[in-house]
Amino acid sequence: ECLGRGWHSIDDPIASTGSAHHPRRPAAQSDACSHRHKVVLTRSVMPLVIVLILAGFIGVAMIPSAEREAQLAVVAKREAAATRVVAYLDAVRQYRMDNPATTGAISDLVIAMPSGTSKPANWSNVIFDGRLWVYEQAASYDQGLMAALGDQEARNGVFVGARAGASLATTAGYTTGISFPPAVPAGAIVMVTR
């Protein structure tokens, strides 16, 4: 304690006289005591400051984590939708191979979807100009879904794009001269194969 060892407070009347038994505390001792009180105060507050700083970092770190989880959920949903569309395409293509004289739209009643899957809503098919078209019945303009389907393109030997006016636009944004069946609406995502 700063007031120990025979030193008294400056306000002490005995210490103010500076007698032999109670000498006055020198200024250096007073500074050392105030410094010691600051160190004790700092040591007691530091754990609280550290906890608050860490809590702030954790809070800030949680924001990107929540955003990342939301983005991953959107990607997972699109991948699942793309997988269902590709399963539908494969089922339609299989029916066409088994029934090569088929033309026009193939009824969903005769298409055998793989076990555990169902036909994706908003998708249909038509055979037009010697090509099989699987397309959205109402355009979603979902670029993420188109990109997910584009990932399937090389693996499944299909062409993925969207109707842009009278032309087929690729996933890279290039237009082709392929003519569209009248049933395909503007902006619809399509998968085309022979």
Coordinates of N, CA and C in Angstrom, one line a residue:
E1 N 0.9 -1.2 0.0 CA 0.0 0.0 0.0 C 0.9 1.2 0.0
C2 N 0.5 2.3 -0.8 CA 1.3 3.5 -0.9 C 1.4 4.2 0.5
L3 N 0.4 4.1 1.3 CA 0.4 4.9 2.6 C 1.1 4.1 3.7
G4 N 1.6 2.9 3.4 CA 2.3 2.1 4.4 C 3.7 2.6 4.5
R5 N 4.5 1.8 5.2 CA 5.9 2.1 5.5 C 6.2 3.4 6.1
G6 N 5.3 3.9 6.9 CA 5.5 5.1 7.7 C 5.1 6.4 6.9
W7 N 4.6 6.3 5.7 CA 4.2 7.4 4.9 C 2.7 7.7 5.2
H8 N 2.4 8.9 5.2 CA 1.0 9.3 5.4 C 0.5 10.1 4.3
S9 N -0.8 10.3 4.2 CA -1.4 11.1 3.2 C -1.0 12.5 3.3
I10 N -0.9 13.2 2.2 CA -0.6 14.7 2.2 C -1.5 15.4 3.1
D11 N -2.8 15.0 3.2 CA -3.8 15.7 4.0 C -3.6 15.4 5.5
D12 N -2.8 14.5 5.8 CA -2.5 14.1 7.2 C -1.8 15.3 7.9
P13 N -2.4 15.9 9.0 CA -1.8 17.0 9.7 C -0.4 16.7 10.3
I14 N -0.2 15.5 10.7 CA 1.1 15.2 11.2 C 2.1 15.2 10.1
A15 N 1.7 14.6 8.9 CA 2.7 14.5 7.8 C 3.0 15.9 7.3
S16 N 2.0 16.8 7.4 CA 2.3 18.1 6.8 C 3.4 18.9 7.6
T17 N 3.6 18.5 8.8 CA 4.6 19.2 9.6 C 6.0 18.6 9.3
G18 N 6.0 17.4 8.9 CA 7.3 16.8 8.6 C 8.1 16.5 9.8
S19 N 7.6 16.0 10.9 CA 8.3 15.7 12.0 C 9.3 14.5 11.8
A20 N 10.2 14.3 12.7 CA 11.2 13.2 12.5 C 10.6 11.8 12.5
H21 N 9.5 11.7 13.3 CA 8.9 10.3 13.3 C 8.0 10.1 12.1
H22 N 7.5 11.2 11.6 CA 6.6 11.1 10.4 C 7.1 12.1 9.3
P23 N 8.1 11.7 8.6 CA 8.5 12.6 7.6 C 7.5 12.8 6.5
R24 N 7.5 13.9 5.8 CA 6.6 14.2 4.8 C 6.9 13.3 3.5
R25 N 5.9 12.8 2.8 CA 6.1 12.0 1.7 C 6.7 12.8 0.5
P26 N 7.8 12.3 0.0 CA 8.4 13.1 -1.1 C 7.5 13.0 -2.4
A27 N 7.7 13.9 -3.3 CA 6.9 14.0 -4.5 C 7.1 12.7 -5.3
A28 N 8.4 12.2 -5.3 CA 8.7 11.0 -6.1 C 7.8 9.8 -5.6
Q29 N 7.7 9.7 -4.3 CA 6.9 8.6 -3.7 C 5.4 8.8 -4.1
S30 N 4.9 10.0 -4.1 CA 3.5 10.3 -4.5 C 3.3 9.9 -5.9
D31 N 4.2 10.2 -6.8 CA 4.1 9.8 -8.2 C 4.1 8.3 -8.4
A32 N 5.0 7.6 -7.6 CA 5.0 6.2 -7.7 C 3.7 5.5 -7.3
C33 N 3.1 6.1 -6.2 CA 1.9 5.6 -5.7 C 0.7 5.8 -6.7
S34 N 0.7 7.0 -7.3 CA -0.4 7.2 -8.3 C -0.2 6.3 -9.5
H35 N 1.1 6.0 -9.9 CA 1.4 5.1 -11.0 C 0.9 3.7 -10.7
R36 N 1.2 3.3 -9.4 CA 0.8 2.0 -8.9 C -0.7 1.8 -9.0
H37 N -1.4 2.9 -8.6 CA -2.9 2.8 -8.7 C -3.4 2.7 -10.1
K38 N -2.7 3.4 -11.0 CA -3.1 3.3 -12.5 C -2.8 1.9 -13.0
V39 N -1.7 1.3 -12.6 CA -1.4 -0.1 -13.0 C -2.4 -1.1 -12.5
V40 N -2.8 -1.0 -11.2 CA -3.8 -1.8 -10.6 C -5.1 -1.7 -11.3
L41 N -5.5 -0.4 -11.6 CA -6.7 -0.1 -12.3 C -6.7 -0.7 -13.7
T42 N -5.6 -0.5 -14.4 CA -5.4 -1.1 -15.8 C -5.5 -2.6 -15.8
R43 N -4.8 -3.2 -14.8 CA -4.9 -4.7 -14.7 C -6.3 -5.2 -14.5
S44 N -7.1 -4.5 -13.7 CA -8.4 -5.0 -13.4 C -9.4 -4.7 -14.6
V45 N -9.1 -3.7 -15.4 CA -10.0 -3.4 -16.5 C -9.6 -4.2 -17.8
M46 N -8.3 -4.5 -18.0 CA -7.9 -5.2 -19.2 C -8.6 -6.4 -19.6
P47 N -8.9 -7.4 -18.6 CA -9.7 -8.5 -19.0 C -11.0 -8.2 -19.6
L48 N -11.7 -7.2 -19.1 CA -13.0 -6.7 -19.6 C -12.8 -6.2 -21.0
V49 N -11.8 -5.4 -21.2 CA -11.5 -4.8 -22.5 C -11.2 -5.9 -23.5
I50 N -10.5 -6.9 -23.1 CA -10.1 -8.0 -24.0 C -11.4 -8.8 -24.4
V51 N -12.2 -9.0 -23.4 CA -13.5 -9.7 -23.7 C -14.4 -9.0 -24.6
L52 N -14.5 -7.6 -24.5 CA -15.3 -6.8 -25.3 C -14.7 -6.8 -26.8
I53 N -13.4 -6.7 -26.9 CA -12.8 -6.8 -28.2 C -13.1 -8.1 -28.9
L54 N -12.9 -9.2 -28.2 CA -13.2 -10.5 -28.8 C -14.6 -10.7 -29.1
A55 N -15.5 -10.2 -28.3 CA -16.9 -10.3 -28.6 C -17.2 -9.5 -29.9
G56 N -16.6 -8.3 -30.1 CA -16.8 -7.6 -31.3 C -16.3 -8.3 -32.5
F57 N -15.1 -9.0 -32.4 CA -14.6 -9.7 -33.5 C -15.5 -10.9 -33.9
I58 N -16.0 -11.6 -32.9 CA -16.9 -12.7 -33.1 C -18.2 -12.2 -33.8
G59 N -18.7 -11.1 -33.3 CA -19.9 -10.6 -34.0 C -19.7 -10.2 -35.4
V60 N -18.5 -9.6 -35.7 CA -18.2 -9.2 -37.1 C -18.0 -10.5 -37.9
A61 N -17.3 -11.5 -37.3 CA -17.1 -12.7 -38.1 C -18.3 -13.5 -38.4
M62 N -19.4 -13.3 -37.5 CA -20.6 -14.0 -37.8 C -21.4 -13.5 -39.0
I63 N -21.3 -12.2 -39.3 CA -22.0 -11.6 -40.4 C -21.6 -12.3 -41.7
P64 N -20.3 -12.4 -42.1 CA -20.0 -13.0 -43.3 C -20.4 -14.5 -43.3
S65 N -20.3 -15.1 -42.1 CA -20.7 -16.5 -42.0 C -22.1 -16.7 -42.3
A66 N -23.0 -15.9 -41.8 CA -24.4 -15.9 -42.1 C -24.7 -15.7 -43.6
E67 N -24.0 -14.7 -44.2 CA -24.2 -14.4 -45.6 C -23.7 -15.6 -46.4
R68 N -22.6 -16.2 -46.0 CA -22.1 -17.3 -46.8 C -23.0 -18.5 -46.7
E69 N -23.6 -18.7 -45.5 CA -24.6 -19.8 -45.4 C -25.8 -19.6 -46.3
A70 N -26.3 -18.3 -46.4 CA -27.4 -18.0 -47.2 C -27.1 -18.2 -48.7
Q71 N -25.8 -17.8 -49.1 CA -25.4 -18.1 -50.5 C -25.3 -19.5 -50.8
L72 N -24.8 -20.3 -49.8 CA -24.6 -21.7 -50.0 C -26.0 -22.4 -50.2
A73 N -27.0 -21.9 -49.4 CA -28.3 -22.4 -49.5 C -29.0 -22.2 -50.9
V74 N -28.7 -21.0 -51.4 CA -29.2 -20.6 -52.7 C -28.6 -21.5 -53.8
V75 N -27.3 -21.7 -53.7 CA -26.5 -22.5 -54.6 C -27.0 -24.0 -54.5
A76 N -27.2 -24.5 -53.3 CA -27.7 -25.9 -53.2 C -29.1 -26.0 -53.8
K77 N -30.0 -25.0 -53.6 CA -31.3 -25.1 -54.2 C -31.3 -25.1 -55.7
R78 N -30.4 -24.3 -56.3 CA -30.2 -24.2 -57.7 C -29.7 -25.6 -58.3
E79 N -28.7 -26.1 -57.5 CA -28.1 -27.4 -58.0 C -29.2 -28.5 -57.9
A80 N -30.0 -28.5 -56.9 CA -31.1 -29.5 -56.8 C -32.1 -29.3 -57.9
A81 N -32.4 -28.1 -58.2 CA -33.3 -27.8 -59.3 C -32.7 -28.2 -60.7
A82 N -31.4 -28.0 -60.9 CA -30.7 -28.4 -62.1 C -30.7 -29.9 -62.2
T83 N -30.5 -30.6 -61.1 CA -30.4 -32.0 -61.1 C -31.8 -32.6 -61.5
R84 N -32.9 -32.0 -61.0 CA -34.2 -32.5 -61.4 C -34.5 -32.2 -62.9
V85 N -34.1 -31.1 -63.4 CA -34.3 -30.8 -64.8 C -33.5 -31.7 -65.7
V86 N -32.3 -32.0 -65.3 CA -31.5 -33.0 -66.1 C -32.1 -34.4 -66.0
A87 N -32.6 -34.8 -64.8 CA -33.3 -36.1 -64.7 C -34.5 -36.1 -65.6
Y88 N -35.2 -35.0 -65.7 CA -36.4 -34.9 -66.6 C -35.9 -35.0 -68.1
L89 N -34.9 -34.3 -68.4 CA -34.3 -34.4 -69.8 C -34.0 -35.8 -70.1
D90 N -33.3 -36.5 -69.2 CA -32.9 -37.9 -69.5 C -34.1 -38.8 -69.7
A91 N -35.1 -38.6 -68.9 CA -36.3 -39.4 -69.0 C -37.0 -39.2 -70.3
V92 N -37.1 -37.9 -70.7 CA -37.7 -37.6 -72.0 C -36.8 -38.2 -73.2
R93 N -35.5 -38.0 -73.1 CA -34.6 -38.5 -74.1 C -34.7 -40.0 -74.2
Q94 N -34.9 -40.7 -73.1 CA -35.0 -42.2 -73.1 C -36.3 -42.6 -73.8
Y95 N -37.4 -41.9 -73.5 CA -38.7 -42.2 -74.2 C -38.5 -42.0 -75.7
R96 N -37.9 -40.9 -76.0 CA -37.7 -40.7 -77.5 C -36.9 -41.7 -78.1
M97 N -35.8 -42.2 -77.5 CA -35.0 -43.3 -78.0 C -35.8 -44.6 -78.2
D98 N -36.7 -44.8 -77.2 CA -37.5 -46.0 -77.3 C -38.6 -45.9 -78.3
N99 N -39.0 -44.7 -78.6 CA -40.1 -44.4 -79.5 C -39.6 -43.4 -80.6
P100 N -38.8 -43.8 -81.5 CA -38.2 -42.8 -82.4 C -39.1 -42.1 -83.4
A101 N -40.3 -42.6 -83.6 CA -41.3 -42.0 -84.5 C -42.0 -40.8 -83.8
T102 N -41.8 -40.6 -82.5 CA -42.5 -39.6 -81.7 C -42.2 -38.2 -82.2
T103 N -43.2 -37.4 -82.3 CA -43.0 -36.0 -82.7 C -43.8 -35.1 -81.8
G104 N -43.5 -33.8 -81.8 CA -44.3 -32.8 -80.9 C -43.9 -33.0 -79.5
A105 N -44.8 -32.7 -78.6 CA -44.6 -32.7 -77.2 C -44.9 -34.2 -76.7
I106 N -44.0 -34.6 -75.8 CA -44.2 -36.0 -75.2 C -44.9 -35.8 -73.9
S107 N -46.0 -36.5 -73.7 CA -46.8 -36.3 -72.5 C -46.1 -36.7 -71.3
D108 N -46.3 -36.0 -70.2 CA -45.6 -36.3 -68.9 C -46.1 -37.7 -68.4
L109 N -47.3 -38.1 -68.8 CA -47.9 -39.4 -68.4 C -47.1 -40.6 -68.8
V110 N -46.4 -40.4 -70.0 CA -45.6 -41.6 -70.5 C -44.1 -41.5 -70.2
I111 N -43.7 -40.4 -69.5 CA -42.3 -40.3 -69.2 C -42.1 -40.9 -67.8
A112 N -41.1 -41.8 -67.8 CA -40.7 -42.5 -66.5 C -39.6 -41.8 -65.8
M113 N -39.9 -41.0 -64.8 CA -38.9 -40.3 -64.1 C -38.2 -41.3 -63.2
P114 N -36.9 -41.1 -62.9 CA -36.2 -42.0 -62.0 C -36.8 -42.0 -60.6
S115 N -36.7 -43.2 -60.0 CA -37.2 -43.4 -58.6 C -36.7 -42.3 -57.7
G116 N -37.6 -41.7 -56.9 CA -37.3 -40.7 -55.9 C -37.2 -39.3 -56.5
T117 N -37.5 -39.1 -57.8 CA -37.5 -37.8 -58.4 C -38.9 -37.5 -59.0
S118 N -39.2 -36.3 -59.2 CA -40.5 -35.9 -59.9 C -40.2 -34.9 -60.9
K119 N -41.1 -34.7 -61.9 CA -40.9 -33.8 -62.9 C -40.8 -32.4 -62.3
P120 N -39.9 -31.6 -62.8 CA -39.8 -30.2 -62.2 C -41.0 -29.4 -62.7
A121 N -41.5 -28.6 -61.8 CA -42.6 -27.7 -62.2 C -42.1 -26.7 -63.2
N122 N -43.0 -26.2 -64.0 CA -42.7 -25.2 -65.0 C -41.8 -25.7 -66.1
W123 N -41.6 -26.9 -66.3 CA -40.8 -27.4 -67.4 C -41.6 -28.3 -68.3
S124 N -41.3 -28.3 -69.6 CA -42.0 -29.1 -70.6 C -41.0 -29.5 -71.7
N125 N -41.5 -30.2 -72.7 CA -40.6 -30.6 -73.8 C -41.4 -30.6 -75.1
V126 N -40.6 -30.6 -76.1 CA -41.1 -30.7 -77.5 C -40.0 -31.1 -78.4
I127 N -40.4 -31.9 -79.4 CA -39.5 -32.3 -80.5 C -39.8 -31.4 -81.6
F128 N -38.8 -30.6 -82.1 CA -39.0 -29.6 -83.1 C -37.8 -29.6 -84.0
D129 N -38.0 -29.7 -85.3 CA -36.9 -29.6 -86.3 C -35.8 -30.6 -86.0
G130 N -36.2 -31.8 -85.6 CA -35.3 -32.9 -85.4 C -34.5 -32.8 -84.0
R131 N -34.9 -31.8 -83.2 CA -34.2 -31.7 -81.9 C -35.2 -31.8 -80.8
L132 N -34.7 -32.3 -79.7 CA -35.5 -32.4 -78.4 C -35.2 -31.2 -77.6
W133 N -36.3 -30.5 -77.3 CA -36.2 -29.2 -76.5 C -36.8 -29.5 -75.1
V134 N -36.1 -29.2 -74.1 CA -36.7 -29.2 -72.7 C -36.6 -27.8 -72.3
Y135 N -37.7 -27.2 -71.9 CA -37.7 -25.7 -71.7 C -38.6 -25.3 -70.5
E136 N -38.4 -24.1 -70.1 CA -39.3 -23.5 -69.1 C -40.6 -23.1 -69.8
Q137 N -41.7 -23.4 -69.1 CA -43.0 -22.9 -69.7 C -43.2 -21.4 -69.4
A138 N -42.6 -20.9 -68.4 CA -42.7 -19.5 -68.1 C -41.2 -19.1 -67.7
A139 N -40.7 -18.1 -68.4 CA -39.3 -17.7 -68.2 C -39.1 -17.3 -66.7
S140 N -38.0 -17.8 -66.1 CA -37.6 -17.4 -64.8 C -36.5 -16.4 -64.8
Y141 N -35.8 -16.3 -65.9 CA -34.6 -15.4 -66.0 C -33.6 -15.7 -64.9
D142 N -33.5 -16.9 -64.4 CA -32.6 -17.3 -63.3 C -31.3 -17.7 -63.9
Q143 N -30.4 -16.7 -63.8 CA -29.0 -16.9 -64.4 C -28.3 -18.0 -63.6
G144 N -28.5 -18.1 -62.3 CA -27.9 -19.1 -61.5 C -28.3 -20.5 -61.9
L145 N -29.6 -20.7 -62.2 CA -30.1 -22.0 -62.7 C -29.5 -22.3 -64.0
M146 N -29.4 -21.3 -64.9 CA -28.9 -21.5 -66.2 C -27.4 -21.9 -66.1
A147 N -26.7 -21.3 -65.2 CA -25.2 -21.6 -65.0 C -25.1 -23.1 -64.5
A148 N -26.0 -23.4 -63.6 CA -26.0 -24.8 -63.0 C -26.3 -25.8 -64.1
L149 N -27.2 -25.5 -64.9 CA -27.5 -26.4 -66.1 C -26.4 -26.4 -67.1
G150 N -25.7 -25.3 -67.2 CA -24.6 -25.2 -68.1 C -23.5 -26.1 -67.7
D151 N -23.3 -26.3 -66.3 CA -22.3 -27.3 -65.8 C -22.7 -28.7 -66.2
Q152 N -23.9 -29.0 -66.5 CA -24.3 -30.3 -67.0 C -24.1 -30.5 -68.5
E153 N -23.9 -29.4 -69.2 CA -23.9 -29.4 -70.6 C -22.9 -30.5 -71.2
A154 N -21.7 -30.4 -70.8 CA -20.6 -31.3 -71.3 C -20.9 -32.7 -70.9
R155 N -21.4 -32.9 -69.7 CA -21.6 -34.3 -69.2 C -22.8 -35.0 -69.9
N156 N -23.7 -34.2 -70.3 CA -24.9 -34.8 -70.9 C -25.1 -34.6 -72.4
G157 N -24.2 -34.0 -73.0 CA -24.2 -33.8 -74.5 C -25.4 -33.0 -74.9
V158 N -25.7 -31.9 -74.1 CA -26.8 -31.0 -74.5 C -26.3 -29.6 -74.6
F159 N -27.1 -28.8 -75.2 CA -26.8 -27.4 -75.4 C -27.8 -26.6 -74.5
V160 N -27.2 -25.7 -73.6 CA -28.0 -25.0 -72.7 C -28.0 -23.5 -73.1
G161 N -29.1 -22.9 -73.0 CA -29.2 -21.5 -73.3 C -30.5 -20.9 -72.9
A162 N -30.8 -19.7 -73.5 CA -32.1 -19.1 -73.3 C -32.6 -18.4 -74.6
R163 N -33.9 -18.3 -74.7 CA -34.5 -17.7 -75.9 C -34.3 -16.2 -75.8
A164 N -33.6 -15.6 -76.7 CA -33.3 -14.2 -76.8 C -33.9 -13.7 -78.2
G165 N -35.1 -13.2 -78.2 CA -35.8 -12.9 -79.4 C -36.1 -14.1 -80.2
A166 N -35.6 -14.1 -81.5 CA -35.8 -15.3 -82.3 C -34.6 -16.3 -82.2
S167 N -33.6 -15.9 -81.4 CA -32.4 -16.7 -81.4 C -32.2 -17.4 -80.1
L168 N -31.3 -18.4 -80.1 CA -30.9 -19.1 -78.9 C -29.6 -18.5 -78.4
A169 N -29.6 -17.9 -77.2 CA -28.4 -17.3 -76.6 C -27.8 -18.4 -75.7
T170 N -26.5 -18.5 -75.8 CA -25.7 -19.5 -75.0 C -25.5 -19.0 -73.6
T171 N -25.0 -19.9 -72.7 CA -24.7 -19.5 -71.3 C -23.6 -18.4 -71.3
A172 N -22.8 -18.4 -72.4 CA -21.7 -17.3 -72.5 C -22.3 -16.0 -73.1
G173 N -23.5 -16.0 -73.5 CA -24.1 -14.8 -74.1 C -24.1 -14.7 -75.6
Y174 N -23.6 -15.7 -76.3 CA -23.5 -15.7 -77.7 C -24.9 -16.1 -78.3
T175 N -25.3 -15.6 -79.4 CA -26.5 -16.0 -80.1 C -26.2 -16.9 -81.2
T176 N -27.2 -17.9 -81.4 CA -27.0 -18.8 -82.5 C -28.1 -18.7 -83.5
G177 N -28.0 -19.4 -84.6 CA -29.1 -19.3 -85.6 C -30.1 -20.4 -85.5
I178 N -30.1 -21.1 -84.4 CA -31.1 -22.2 -84.2 C -32.5 -21.6 -84.0
S179 N -33.4 -22.1 -84.8 CA -34.8 -21.6 -84.7 C -35.6 -22.3 -83.6
F180 N -36.4 -21.5 -82.9 CA -37.2 -21.9 -81.8 C -38.5 -22.5 -82.1
P181 N -38.9 -23.5 -81.3 CA -40.3 -24.0 -81.4 C -41.2 -22.9 -80.9
P182 N -42.4 -22.7 -81.5 CA -43.3 -21.6 -81.0 C -43.7 -21.7 -79.6
A183 N -43.7 -22.9 -79.0 CA -44.1 -23.1 -77.6 C -43.2 -22.5 -76.6
V184 N -41.9 -22.3 -77.0 CA -40.9 -21.8 -76.0 C -41.1 -20.2 -75.8
P185 N -41.3 -19.8 -74.6 CA -41.5 -18.3 -74.4 C -40.2 -17.6 -74.4
A186 N -40.3 -16.3 -74.7 CA -39.1 -15.4 -74.7 C -38.5 -15.4 -73.3
G187 N -37.1 -15.5 -73.3 CA -36.4 -15.5 -72.0 C -36.3 -16.9 -71.3
A188 N -37.0 -17.9 -71.8 CA -37.0 -19.2 -71.2 C -35.7 -19.9 -71.3
I189 N -35.3 -20.6 -70.2 CA -34.1 -21.4 -70.3 C -34.4 -22.7 -71.0
V190 N -33.5 -23.1 -71.9 CA -33.8 -24.4 -72.7 C -32.5 -25.3 -72.6
M191 N -32.8 -26.6 -72.8 CA -31.8 -27.6 -73.0 C -32.2 -28.3 -74.3
V192 N -31.2 -28.3 -75.2 CA -31.5 -28.8 -76.6 C -30.5 -30.0 -76.9
T193 N -31.1 -31.0 -77.5 CA -30.2 -32.2 -77.9 C -30.9 -32.8 -79.1
R194 N -30.1 -33.6 -79.8 CA -30.6 -34.3 -81.0 C -31.3 -35.6 -80.6

